[in-house]
Amino acid sequence: MMTSDQEKTRQRLKQLLGKPGNGNCADCGAADPEWASYTLGVFVCHSCSGLHRNIAQISKVKSILLDPWSSSEVEFMDSVGNNAAKAKYEQIVPAFFYCPTHKDCTLLREQWIRAKYERKEFMCVEKQEPYSAGYREGFLWKRGRDNGQYLSRKFILSEREGVLKYFNKHDAREPKAIMKINTVNATFQPIKIGTAHGLQITYLKDNSTRNIFVYHEDGKEMVDWFNAIRAARFHYLQVAFPGASQSDLLPKLTRNYIKEGYMEKTGPKHTEGFKKRWFTMDDRRLMYFKDPLDAYARGEVFIGSKENSYTVIPGLPANTQGYHWQFGITIVTPDRRFLFTCESEGDRKDWIAALQTVINRPMLPQEYAVEAYFKHKP
């Protein structure tokens, strides 16, 4: 008798997955969730179910396929479901707030889940103060530019002044660096930085990219900083581009890199040996570093569009010498050719695909100004 009851219950649960909204994870949007929180009434993916376990006082999870379910639990799942839970727990998510997907790091997904169900930040606007106030100050561990040691530094984000700044001494009057909000970017880099809460902040200094690597032991604190930067960027862009729609501006608040990894490169004359460097494709800037955590790039190449004579070709010119890795790439710009080699065919494919997406995208008016700057750079 038991088995057939269990079988019926399981069939009902599977049917519930077919209801609108239930076919994707309630928290990260991954397709075909196989877990559910039977206290919140949401269907979630395996990865998010693990994060729900961290808020066990609020959320209790079970596998749809493997765990026994009572009929009352199934009734509850039926009465709530993902769409109703979203309407309740995501009532007032600010436009600038970063809502993670299944591709995002654990920290962003965990703090999103905690913000929704544990802290109920999107049911009560006062709870959004830490990132929506337009001003934020606090201490973050910052990686030293030259020695790689992390030291506590005071950071201040001021939307009114349009800057993010940090101070080397706790009582310092003058900031060590002033980063203008219009060029600031922030992206979580747990693997590269080697800590789950690691954030890479970049800004332009004399039109060259400067990297700053920071973290905080408290995950909420770190994600609040990230969303505060997004809020400041959002308000800056609304003023800078008054005619632009929200959907035009939101993708520009922060960006992840298109691709990063090691390649070998040679110099402009193509006569010196190839050297292994860390490359970052950030929008239209292809930068290379001696070490992934360097503060400044050794060089940056502007990647324009195909209409402007930029192309990427697999392979190297016939007479090229001095390379160790066998999988070559040639980037042709209006001024010169750049030669790179990759360690594997798979790597080369990925780099070419990444470069191609940028080259296929028509250039924006403001990108012509950036291109002109690169051309006149000494």
mmCIF file with all atom_site columns, C-alpha atoms in Angstrom, residues 80 106 134 139 184 271:
data_model
loop_
_atom_site.group_PDB
_atom_site.id
_atom_site.type_symbol
_atom_site.label_atom_id
_atom_site.label_alt_id
_atom_site.label_comp_id
_atom_site.label_asym_id
_atom_site.label_entity_id
_atom_site.label_seq_id
_atom_site.pdbx_PDB_ins_code
_atom_site.Cartn_x
_atom_site.Cartn_y
_atom_site.Cartn_z
_atom_site.occupancy
_atom_site.B_iso_or_equiv
_atom_site.pdbx_formal_charge
_atom_site.auth_seq_id
_atom_site.auth_comp_id
_atom_site.auth_asym_id
_atom_site.auth_atom_id
_atom_site.pdbx_PDB_model_num
ATOM 1 C CA . VAL A 1 80  ? 2.394  28.171 -3.041  1.00 0.00 ? 80  VAL A CA 1
ATOM 2 C CA . THR A 1 106 ? 28.112 30.779 -4.533  1.00 0.00 ? 106 THR A CA 1
ATOM 3 C CA . GLY A 1 134 ? 23.905 56.580 -1.956  1.00 0.00 ? 134 GLY A CA 1
ATOM 4 C CA . PHE A 1 139 ? 36.745 48.600 5.973   1.00 0.00 ? 139 PHE A CA 1
ATOM 5 C CA . VAL A 1 184 ? 34.268 51.800 -12.023 1.00 0.00 ? 184 VAL A CA 1
ATOM 6 C CA . THR A 1 271 ? 60.951 39.026 -33.692 1.00 0.00 ? 271 THR A CA 1
#
